[in-house]
mmCIF file of C-alpha atoms in Angstrom:
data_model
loop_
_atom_site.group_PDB
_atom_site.id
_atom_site.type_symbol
_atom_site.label_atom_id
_atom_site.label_comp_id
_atom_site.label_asym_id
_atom_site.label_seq_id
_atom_site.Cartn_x
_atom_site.Cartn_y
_atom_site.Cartn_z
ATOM 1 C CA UNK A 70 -267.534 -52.145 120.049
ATOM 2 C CA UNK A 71 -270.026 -50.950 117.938
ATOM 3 C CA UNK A 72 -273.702 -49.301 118.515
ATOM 4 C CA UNK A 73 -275.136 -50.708 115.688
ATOM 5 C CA UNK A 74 -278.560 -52.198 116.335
ATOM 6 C CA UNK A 75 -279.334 -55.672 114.648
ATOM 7 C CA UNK A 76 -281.672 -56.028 112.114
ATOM 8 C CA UNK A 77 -284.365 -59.023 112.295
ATOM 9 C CA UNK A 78 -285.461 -60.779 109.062
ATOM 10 C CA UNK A 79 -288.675 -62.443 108.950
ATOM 11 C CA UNK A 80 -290.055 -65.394 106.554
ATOM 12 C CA UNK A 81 -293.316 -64.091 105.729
ATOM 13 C CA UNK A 82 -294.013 -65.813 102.584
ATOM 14 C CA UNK A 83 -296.556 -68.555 103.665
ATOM 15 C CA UNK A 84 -299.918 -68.132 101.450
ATOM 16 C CA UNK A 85 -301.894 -68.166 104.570
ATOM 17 C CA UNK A 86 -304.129 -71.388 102.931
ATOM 18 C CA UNK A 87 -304.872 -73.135 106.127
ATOM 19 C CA UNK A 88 -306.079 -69.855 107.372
ATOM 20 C CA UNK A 89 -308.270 -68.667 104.780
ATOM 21 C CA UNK A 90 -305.761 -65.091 103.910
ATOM 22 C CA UNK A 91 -303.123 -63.375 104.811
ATOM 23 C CA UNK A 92 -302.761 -63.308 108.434
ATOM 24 C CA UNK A 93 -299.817 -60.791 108.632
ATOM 25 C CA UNK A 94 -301.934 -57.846 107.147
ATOM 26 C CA UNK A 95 -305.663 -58.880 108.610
ATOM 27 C CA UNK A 96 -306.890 -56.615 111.153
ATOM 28 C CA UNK A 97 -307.950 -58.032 114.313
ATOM 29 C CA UNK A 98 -308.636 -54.910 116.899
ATOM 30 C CA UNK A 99 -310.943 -52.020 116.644
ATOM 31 C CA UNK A 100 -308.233 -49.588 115.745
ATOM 32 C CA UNK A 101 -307.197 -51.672 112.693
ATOM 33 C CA UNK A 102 -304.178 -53.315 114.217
ATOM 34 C CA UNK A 103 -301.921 -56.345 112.290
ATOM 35 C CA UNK A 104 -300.115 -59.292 112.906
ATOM 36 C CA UNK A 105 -297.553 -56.665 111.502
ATOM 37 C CA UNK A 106 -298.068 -54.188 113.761
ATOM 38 C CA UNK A 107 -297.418 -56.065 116.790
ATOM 39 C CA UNK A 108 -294.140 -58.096 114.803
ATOM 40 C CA UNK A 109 -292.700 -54.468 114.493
ATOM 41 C CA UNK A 110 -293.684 -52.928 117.846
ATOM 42 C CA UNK A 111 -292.131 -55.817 119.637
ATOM 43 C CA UNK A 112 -289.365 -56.072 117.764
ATOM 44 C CA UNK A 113 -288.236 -52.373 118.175
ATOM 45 C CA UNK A 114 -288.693 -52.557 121.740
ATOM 46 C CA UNK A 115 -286.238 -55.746 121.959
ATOM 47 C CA UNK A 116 -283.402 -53.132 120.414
ATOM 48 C CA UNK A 117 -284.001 -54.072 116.665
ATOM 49 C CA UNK A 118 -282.947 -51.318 114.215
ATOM 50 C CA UNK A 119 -284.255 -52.838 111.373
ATOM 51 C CA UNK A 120 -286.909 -55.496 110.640
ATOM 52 C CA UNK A 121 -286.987 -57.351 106.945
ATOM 53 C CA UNK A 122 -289.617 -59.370 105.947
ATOM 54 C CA UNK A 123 -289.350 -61.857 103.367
ATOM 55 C CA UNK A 124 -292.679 -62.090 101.232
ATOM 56 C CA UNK A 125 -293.412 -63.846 97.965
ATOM 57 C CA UNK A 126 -293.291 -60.842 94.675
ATOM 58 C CA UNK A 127 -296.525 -61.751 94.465
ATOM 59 C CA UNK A 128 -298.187 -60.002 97.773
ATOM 60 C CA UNK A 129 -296.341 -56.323 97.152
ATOM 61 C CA UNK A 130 -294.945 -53.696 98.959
ATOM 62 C CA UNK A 131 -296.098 -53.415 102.145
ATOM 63 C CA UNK A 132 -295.532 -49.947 104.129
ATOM 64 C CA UNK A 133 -294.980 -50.256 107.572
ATOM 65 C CA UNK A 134 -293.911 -47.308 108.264
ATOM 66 C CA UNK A 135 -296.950 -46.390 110.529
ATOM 67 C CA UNK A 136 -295.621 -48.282 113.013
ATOM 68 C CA UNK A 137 -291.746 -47.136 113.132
ATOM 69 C CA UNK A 138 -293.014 -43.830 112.950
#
């Protein structure tokens, strides 16, 4: 059997319209927190060991890594 963890993929590529932005990287505590923080917190803790989002080319790079680190 093997140990590898799975990796979750995401469809993030939704232009936010209805909402006015993009949701996913909007702060919405004091400290700054995202929609993406949260997505990758929770998602680590459920035994991910990856997490992919799919974006449009259009929104750019996005580093996350504040969270996995």
């Amino acid at each position: 059997m093997s140990n590898t963890k799975p990796t979750l993929v995401i469809l993030a590529a939704g232009m936010g319209s209805r909402y006015g932005g993009l949701k996913q990287i909007d702060s919405f505590t004091s400290q700054g927190d995202t929609i993406i923080d949260f997505s990758l917190y929770d998602a680590l803790q459920a035994g991910f060991g990856k997490v992919v989002f799919i974006i449009r080319k259009s929104f750019g790079y996005m580093d996350c890594t504040k969270v996995c680190s």
